[in-house]
PDB file of C-alpha atoms in Angstrom:
ATOM      1  CA  UNK A 881     -18.305  26.959  -7.599  1.00  0.00           C
ATOM      2  CA  UNK A 882     -17.521  23.214  -7.842  1.00  0.00           C
ATOM      3  CA  UNK A 883     -20.346  21.085  -6.715  1.00  0.00           C
ATOM      4  CA  UNK A 884     -19.983  17.347  -6.310  1.00  0.00           C
ATOM      5  CA  UNK A 885     -22.828  15.576  -4.648  1.00  0.00           C
ATOM      6  CA  UNK A 886     -22.490  13.064  -1.865  1.00  0.00           C
ATOM      7  CA  UNK A 887     -22.540   9.309  -2.233  1.00  0.00           C
ATOM      8  CA  UNK A 888     -24.930   6.840  -0.803  1.00  0.00           C
ATOM      9  CA  UNK A 889     -22.565   3.973  -0.449  1.00  0.00           C
ATOM     10  CA  UNK A 890     -18.872   3.789  -1.287  1.00  0.00           C
ATOM     11  CA  UNK A 891     -15.550   5.343  -0.381  1.00  0.00           C
ATOM     12  CA  UNK A 892     -14.026   8.856  -0.184  1.00  0.00           C
ATOM     13  CA  UNK A 893     -10.262   8.586  -0.611  1.00  0.00           C
ATOM     14  CA  UNK A 894      -8.721  11.642   0.897  1.00  0.00           C
ATOM     15  CA  UNK A 895      -5.042  12.930   1.401  1.00  0.00           C
ATOM     16  CA  UNK A 896      -3.897  11.566  -1.861  1.00  0.00           C
ATOM     17  CA  UNK A 897      -0.576  13.098  -2.773  1.00  0.00           C
ATOM     18  CA  UNK A 898      -1.196  15.686  -5.416  1.00  0.00           C
ATOM     19  CA  UNK A 899      -1.121  14.302  -8.992  1.00  0.00           C
ATOM     20  CA  UNK A 900      -1.465  10.781  -7.900  1.00  0.00           C
ATOM     21  CA  UNK A 901      -5.335  10.331  -8.395  1.00  0.00           C
ATOM     22  CA  UNK A 902      -5.130   9.078 -11.997  1.00  0.00           C
ATOM     23  CA  UNK A 903      -2.681   6.323 -11.198  1.00  0.00           C
ATOM     24  CA  UNK A 904      -4.901   5.169  -8.182  1.00  0.00           C
ATOM     25  CA  UNK A 905      -7.886   5.294 -10.574  1.00  0.00           C
ATOM     26  CA  UNK A 906      -6.113   2.817 -12.874  1.00  0.00           C
ATOM     27  CA  UNK A 907      -4.577   0.665 -10.241  1.00  0.00           C
ATOM     28  CA  UNK A 908      -7.928   0.304  -8.543  1.00  0.00           C
ATOM     29  CA  UNK A 909      -9.180  -0.662 -12.047  1.00  0.00           C
ATOM     30  CA  UNK A 910     -11.968   1.911 -11.557  1.00  0.00           C
ATOM     31  CA  UNK A 911     -11.734   2.565 -15.401  1.00  0.00           C
ATOM     32  CA  UNK A 912     -13.259  -0.996 -15.721  1.00  0.00           C
ATOM     33  CA  UNK A 913     -16.137  -0.485 -13.567  1.00  0.00           C
ATOM     34  CA  UNK A 914     -19.546   1.024 -14.054  1.00  0.00           C
ATOM     35  CA  UNK A 915     -19.392   3.079 -10.926  1.00  0.00           C
ATOM     36  CA  UNK A 916     -19.716   6.850 -10.426  1.00  0.00           C
ATOM     37  CA  UNK A 917     -16.295   8.258  -9.722  1.00  0.00           C
ATOM     38  CA  UNK A 918     -15.220  11.850  -9.008  1.00  0.00           C
ATOM     39  CA  UNK A 919     -11.596  12.749  -9.226  1.00  0.00           C
ATOM     40  CA  UNK A 920     -10.598  16.201  -7.558  1.00  0.00           C
ATOM     41  CA  UNK A 921      -7.106  17.044  -8.472  1.00  0.00           C
ATOM     42  CA  UNK A 922      -4.849  19.677  -6.549  1.00  0.00           C
ATOM     43  CA  UNK A 923      -7.511  20.625  -3.965  1.00  0.00           C
ATOM     44  CA  UNK A 924      -6.299  22.866  -1.299  1.00  0.00           C
ATOM     45  CA  UNK A 925      -5.205  21.298   1.859  1.00  0.00           C
ATOM     46  CA  UNK A 926      -3.885  22.893   5.171  1.00  0.00           C
ATOM     47  CA  UNK A 927      -2.135  19.767   6.001  1.00  0.00           C
ATOM     48  CA  UNK A 928      -0.425  18.934   2.567  1.00  0.00           C
ATOM     49  CA  UNK A 929      -0.608  22.136   0.594  1.00  0.00           C
ATOM     50  CA  UNK A 930      -2.258  20.449  -2.220  1.00  0.00           C
ATOM     51  CA  UNK A 931      -4.129  17.087  -2.442  1.00  0.00           C
ATOM     52  CA  UNK A 932      -6.062  14.890  -4.673  1.00  0.00           C
ATOM     53  CA  UNK A 933      -9.364  13.330  -3.556  1.00  0.00           C
ATOM     54  CA  UNK A 934     -11.352  10.283  -5.220  1.00  0.00           C
ATOM     55  CA  UNK A 935     -15.059   9.621  -4.386  1.00  0.00           C
ATOM     56  CA  UNK A 936     -16.310   6.185  -5.612  1.00  0.00           C
ATOM     57  CA  UNK A 937     -19.845   5.055  -5.368  1.00  0.00           C
ATOM     58  CA  UNK A 938     -19.693   1.336  -5.127  1.00  0.00           C
ATOM     59  CA  UNK A 939     -20.457  -1.575  -2.789  1.00  0.00           C
ATOM     60  CA  UNK A 940     -18.067  -1.226   0.213  1.00  0.00           C
ATOM     61  CA  UNK A 941     -16.614  -4.680  -0.290  1.00  0.00           C
ATOM     62  CA  UNK A 942     -15.578  -4.041  -3.871  1.00  0.00           C
ATOM     63  CA  UNK A 943     -12.251  -2.146  -3.393  1.00  0.00           C
ATOM     64  CA  UNK A 944      -8.951  -3.784  -2.609  1.00  0.00           C
ATOM     65  CA  UNK A 945      -7.539  -1.537   0.165  1.00  0.00           C
ATOM     66  CA  UNK A 946      -4.278  -3.587   0.264  1.00  0.00           C
ATOM     67  CA  UNK A 947      -3.467  -1.917  -3.224  1.00  0.00           C
ATOM     68  CA  UNK A 948      -4.030   1.495  -1.619  1.00  0.00           C
ATOM     69  CA  UNK A 949      -1.860   0.827   1.311  1.00  0.00           C
ATOM     70  CA  UNK A 950       0.847  -0.223  -1.159  1.00  0.00           C
ATOM     71  CA  UNK A 951       0.563   2.891  -3.292  1.00  0.00           C
ATOM     72  CA  UNK A 952       0.476   5.271  -0.368  1.00  0.00           C
ATOM     73  CA  UNK A 953      -0.335   4.084   3.077  1.00  0.00           C
ATOM     74  CA  UNK A 954      -0.984   7.735   4.133  1.00  0.00           C
ATOM     75  CA  UNK A 955      -4.304   7.997   2.325  1.00  0.00           C
ATOM     76  CA  UNK A 956      -7.361   8.273   4.398  1.00  0.00           C
ATOM     77  CA  UNK A 957     -10.265   6.037   3.489  1.00  0.00           C
ATOM     78  CA  UNK A 958     -13.678   7.216   4.569  1.00  0.00           C
ATOM     79  CA  UNK A 959     -16.289   4.505   4.129  1.00  0.00           C
ATOM     80  CA  UNK A 960     -19.710   5.717   3.430  1.00  0.00           C
ATOM     81  CA  UNK A 961     -22.980   3.803   4.073  1.00  0.00           C
ATOM     82  CA  UNK A 962     -26.404   5.280   3.870  1.00  0.00           C
ATOM     83  CA  UNK A 963     -24.921   8.834   3.049  1.00  0.00           C
ATOM     84  CA  UNK A 964     -22.911   8.845   6.288  1.00  0.00           C
ATOM     85  CA  UNK A 965     -19.287   8.163   7.190  1.00  0.00           C
ATOM     86  CA  UNK A 966     -19.366   4.993   9.086  1.00  0.00           C
ATOM     87  CA  UNK A 967     -15.661   4.484   9.272  1.00  0.00           C
ATOM     88  CA  UNK A 968     -12.431   5.913   8.774  1.00  0.00           C
ATOM     89  CA  UNK A 969      -9.572   3.586   7.739  1.00  0.00           C
ATOM     90  CA  UNK A 970      -6.091   4.248   8.268  1.00  0.00           C
ATOM     91  CA  UNK A 971      -3.942   2.307   5.710  1.00  0.00           C
ATOM     92  CA  UNK A 972      -0.985   0.266   6.399  1.00  0.00           C
ATOM     93  CA  UNK A 973       1.574  -1.245   4.109  1.00  0.00           C
ATOM     94  CA  UNK A 974       0.329  -4.670   3.194  1.00  0.00           C
ATOM     95  CA  UNK A 975       2.391  -7.791   4.211  1.00  0.00           C
ATOM     96  CA  UNK A 976       1.819  -9.167   0.777  1.00  0.00           C
ATOM     97  CA  UNK A 977       0.584  -7.653  -2.631  1.00  0.00           C
ATOM     98  CA  UNK A 978      -0.876  -9.787  -5.347  1.00  0.00           C
ATOM     99  CA  UNK A 979      -0.746  -8.632  -8.970  1.00  0.00           C
ATOM    100  CA  UNK A 980       0.087  -5.003  -8.341  1.00  0.00           C
ATOM    101  CA  UNK A 981       3.616  -5.120  -9.466  1.00  0.00           C
ATOM    102  CA  UNK A 982       5.552  -7.408 -11.723  1.00  0.00           C
ATOM    103  CA  UNK A 983       8.748  -9.059 -11.128  1.00  0.00           C
ATOM    104  CA  UNK A 984      11.509  -7.604 -13.265  1.00  0.00           C
ATOM    105  CA  UNK A 985      13.724 -10.821 -13.060  1.00  0.00           C
ATOM    106  CA  UNK A 986      13.551 -12.314 -16.641  1.00  0.00           C
ATOM    107  CA  UNK A 987      14.384 -15.672 -15.044  1.00  0.00           C
ATOM    108  CA  UNK A 988      11.634 -15.606 -12.566  1.00  0.00           C
ATOM    109  CA  UNK A 989       8.875 -18.329 -12.947  1.00  0.00           C
ATOM    110  CA  UNK A 990       6.349 -15.495 -13.261  1.00  0.00           C
ATOM    111  CA  UNK A 991       8.017 -14.256 -16.319  1.00  0.00           C
ATOM    112  CA  UNK A 992       7.650 -17.809 -17.934  1.00  0.00           C
ATOM    113  CA  UNK A 993       4.435 -19.171 -16.649  1.00  0.00           C
ATOM    114  CA  UNK A 994       1.319 -17.398 -17.899  1.00  0.00           C
ATOM    115  CA  UNK A 995      -1.406 -16.908 -15.455  1.00  0.00           C
ATOM    116  CA  UNK A 996       0.795 -17.226 -12.314  1.00  0.00           C
ATOM    117  CA  UNK A 997       0.097 -14.638  -9.681  1.00  0.00           C
ATOM    118  CA  UNK A 998       2.634 -11.885  -9.131  1.00  0.00           C
ATOM    119  CA  UNK A 999       3.173 -12.148  -5.329  1.00  0.00           C
ATOM    120  CA  UNK A1000       5.461  -9.758  -3.366  1.00  0.00           C
ATOM    121  CA  UNK A1001       6.112  -9.974   0.358  1.00  0.00           C
ATOM    122  CA  UNK A1002       7.102  -6.950   2.490  1.00  0.00           C
ATOM    123  CA  UNK A1003      10.565  -7.498   3.868  1.00  0.00           C
ATOM    124  CA  UNK A1004      11.502  -4.114   5.054  1.00  0.00           C
ATOM    125  CA  UNK A1005       8.787  -1.947   6.269  1.00  0.00           C
ATOM    126  CA  UNK A1006      10.996   1.043   7.088  1.00  0.00           C
ATOM    127  CA  UNK A1007      12.292   1.391   3.458  1.00  0.00           C
ATOM    128  CA  UNK A1008       9.194  -0.156   1.884  1.00  0.00           C
ATOM    129  CA  UNK A1009      10.951  -2.944   0.197  1.00  0.00           C
ATOM    130  CA  UNK A1010       9.148  -5.855  -1.125  1.00  0.00           C
ATOM    131  CA  UNK A1011      10.543  -9.142  -2.529  1.00  0.00           C
ATOM    132  CA  UNK A1012       9.071 -11.408  -5.228  1.00  0.00           C
ATOM    133  CA  UNK A1013       7.809 -14.619  -3.451  1.00  0.00           C
ATOM    134  CA  UNK A1014       9.332 -16.980  -6.031  1.00  0.00           C
ATOM    135  CA  UNK A1015      12.777 -15.498  -6.802  1.00  0.00           C
ATOM    136  CA  UNK A1016      13.421 -12.942  -4.097  1.00  0.00           C
ATOM    137  CA  UNK A1017      14.021 -10.125  -6.550  1.00  0.00           C
ATOM    138  CA  UNK A1018      13.740  -6.745  -4.653  1.00  0.00           C
ATOM    139  CA  UNK A1019      11.202  -3.962  -5.280  1.00  0.00           C
ATOM    140  CA  UNK A1020      11.526  -0.685  -3.474  1.00  0.00           C
ATOM    141  CA  UNK A1021       8.371   1.294  -3.660  1.00  0.00           C
TER     142      UNK A1021
END
Protein backbone atom coordinates (compact mmCIF):
# COMPACT_ATOMS: atom_id res chain seq x y z
CA UNK A 1 0.00 0.00 0.00
CA UNK A 2 1.17 3.50 -0.83
CA UNK A 3 1.84 5.68 2.20
CA UNK A 4 2.72 9.35 1.81
CA UNK A 5 2.86 11.23 5.09
CA UNK A 6 1.08 14.50 5.76
CA UNK A 7 2.74 17.87 5.53
CA UNK A 8 3.12 20.51 8.23
CA UNK A 9 2.93 23.57 5.98
CA UNK A 10 2.42 23.82 2.24
CA UNK A 11 -0.02 22.82 -0.47
CA UNK A 12 -1.86 19.83 -1.82
CA UNK A 13 -2.72 20.37 -5.47
CA UNK A 14 -5.65 18.12 -6.26
CA UNK A 15 -7.82 17.40 -9.30
CA UNK A 16 -4.92 17.77 -11.71
CA UNK A 17 -5.67 16.31 -15.13
CA UNK A 18 -4.01 12.88 -15.30
CA UNK A 19 -0.52 13.12 -16.77
CA UNK A 20 -0.09 16.86 -16.15
CA UNK A 21 1.71 16.72 -12.79
CA UNK A 22 5.25 16.74 -14.21
CA UNK A 23 4.52 19.80 -16.37
CA UNK A 24 3.18 21.57 -13.29
CA UNK A 25 6.21 20.43 -11.29
CA UNK A 26 8.50 22.13 -13.81
CA UNK A 27 6.30 25.21 -14.42
CA UNK A 28 6.21 25.90 -10.68
CA UNK A 29 10.01 25.42 -10.69
CA UNK A 30 9.74 22.84 -7.92
CA UNK A 31 12.77 21.11 -9.42
CA UNK A 32 14.86 24.14 -8.37
CA UNK A 33 13.70 24.10 -4.74
CA UNK A 34 14.82 22.08 -1.77
CA UNK A 35 11.28 21.27 -0.63
CA UNK A 36 9.66 17.90 -0.06
CA UNK A 37 7.43 17.12 -3.04
CA UNK A 38 5.26 14.06 -3.64
CA UNK A 39 3.74 13.45 -7.06
CA UNK A 40 0.93 10.94 -7.36
CA UNK A 41 0.07 10.08 -10.95
CA UNK A 42 -3.09 8.41 -12.23
CA UNK A 43 -4.83 8.18 -8.86
CA UNK A 44 -8.40 6.90 -8.99
CA UNK A 45 -11.02 9.62 -8.92
CA UNK A 46 -14.80 9.32 -8.85
CA UNK A 47 -15.11 12.78 -10.39
CA UNK A 48 -12.39 12.58 -13.07
CA UNK A 49 -11.73 8.88 -13.58
CA UNK A 50 -8.00 9.42 -13.06
CA UNK A 51 -6.16 12.39 -11.65
CA UNK A 52 -2.76 13.53 -10.48
CA UNK A 53 -1.98 15.02 -7.07
CA UNK A 54 1.05 17.04 -5.96
CA UNK A 55 1.93 17.58 -2.30
CA UNK A 56 4.47 20.33 -1.57
CA UNK A 57 5.88 21.09 1.85
CA UNK A 58 6.94 24.75 1.64
CA UNK A 59 6.13 28.20 3.01
CA UNK A 60 2.57 29.03 1.98
CA UNK A 61 3.60 32.29 0.30
CA UNK A 62 6.19 30.54 -1.89
CA UNK A 63 4.05 29.33 -4.82
CA UNK A 64 2.71 31.46 -7.67
CA UNK A 65 -0.90 30.36 -7.90
CA UNK A 66 -1.44 32.50 -11.03
CA UNK A 67 0.70 30.01 -12.95
CA UNK A 68 -1.58 27.21 -11.75
CA UNK A 69 -4.67 29.14 -12.80
CA UNK A 70 -3.17 29.61 -16.24
CA UNK A 71 -2.21 25.93 -16.62
CA UNK A 72 -5.54 24.57 -15.39
CA UNK A 73 -7.95 26.70 -13.38
CA UNK A 74 -9.87 23.55 -12.34
CA UNK A 75 -7.09 22.43 -10.00
CA UNK A 76 -8.06 22.52 -6.32
CA UNK A 77 -5.44 24.02 -4.00
CA UNK A 78 -5.57 22.92 -0.37
CA UNK A 79 -3.50 25.22 1.86
CA UNK A 80 -1.97 23.35 4.80
CA UNK A 81 -0.78 25.01 7.99
CA UNK A 82 0.03 23.23 11.25
CA UNK A 83 -0.94 19.88 9.67
CA UNK A 84 -4.49 21.08 8.92
CA UNK A 85 -6.27 22.29 5.78
CA UNK A 86 -6.84 25.98 6.52
CA UNK A 87 -8.14 27.01 3.12
CA UNK A 88 -9.34 25.54 -0.16
CA UNK A 89 -8.59 27.83 -3.07
CA UNK A 90 -10.50 27.66 -6.29
CA UNK A 91 -8.31 28.94 -9.08
CA UNK A 92 -9.38 31.31 -11.79
CA UNK A 93 -7.79 32.33 -15.04
CA UNK A 94 -5.34 35.11 -14.17
CA UNK A 95 -5.91 38.46 -15.89
CA UNK A 96 -2.18 38.68 -16.58
CA UNK A 97 0.67 36.15 -16.61
CA UNK A 98 4.34 36.99 -16.30
CA UNK A 99 7.15 34.81 -17.67
CA UNK A 100 4.99 31.71 -18.11
CA UNK A 101 4.71 31.70 -21.90
CA UNK A 102 6.92 33.33 -24.52
CA UNK A 103 5.84 35.46 -27.42
CA UNK A 104 6.19 33.62 -30.70
CA UNK A 105 6.42 36.82 -32.76
CA UNK A 106 10.07 37.14 -33.90
CA UNK A 107 9.60 40.91 -34.23
CA UNK A 108 8.29 41.37 -30.68
CA UNK A 109 10.51 43.48 -28.43
CA UNK A 110 10.69 40.57 -25.98
CA UNK A 111 12.46 38.55 -28.67
CA UNK A 112 15.07 41.29 -29.12
CA UNK A 113 15.56 42.78 -25.64
CA UNK A 114 17.14 40.40 -23.15
CA UNK A 115 15.72 40.47 -19.63
CA UNK A 116 12.37 41.97 -20.61
CA UNK A 117 9.47 40.21 -18.95
CA UNK A 118 7.07 38.15 -21.05
CA UNK A 119 3.68 39.61 -20.11
CA UNK A 120 0.44 38.25 -21.54
CA UNK A 121 -3.01 39.72 -20.84
CA UNK A 122 -6.25 37.70 -20.84
CA UNK A 123 -8.42 39.04 -23.67
CA UNK A 124 -11.02 36.28 -24.08
CA UNK A 125 -11.85 34.34 -20.92
CA UNK A 126 -14.31 31.98 -22.61
CA UNK A 127 -11.72 30.71 -25.12
CA UNK A 128 -8.69 31.21 -22.82
CA UNK A 129 -6.97 33.64 -25.19
CA UNK A 130 -4.03 35.71 -24.02
CA UNK A 131 -2.25 38.43 -25.98
CA UNK A 132 1.30 39.68 -25.64
CA UNK A 133 1.24 43.03 -23.85
CA UNK A 134 3.84 44.47 -26.23
CA UNK A 135 2.81 43.28 -29.69
CA UNK A 136 -0.69 41.78 -29.26
CA UNK A 137 0.36 38.36 -30.61
CA UNK A 138 -2.33 35.87 -29.60
CA UNK A 139 -1.75 32.74 -27.50
CA UNK A 140 -4.60 30.28 -27.01
CA UNK A 141 -4.14 28.01 -24.03
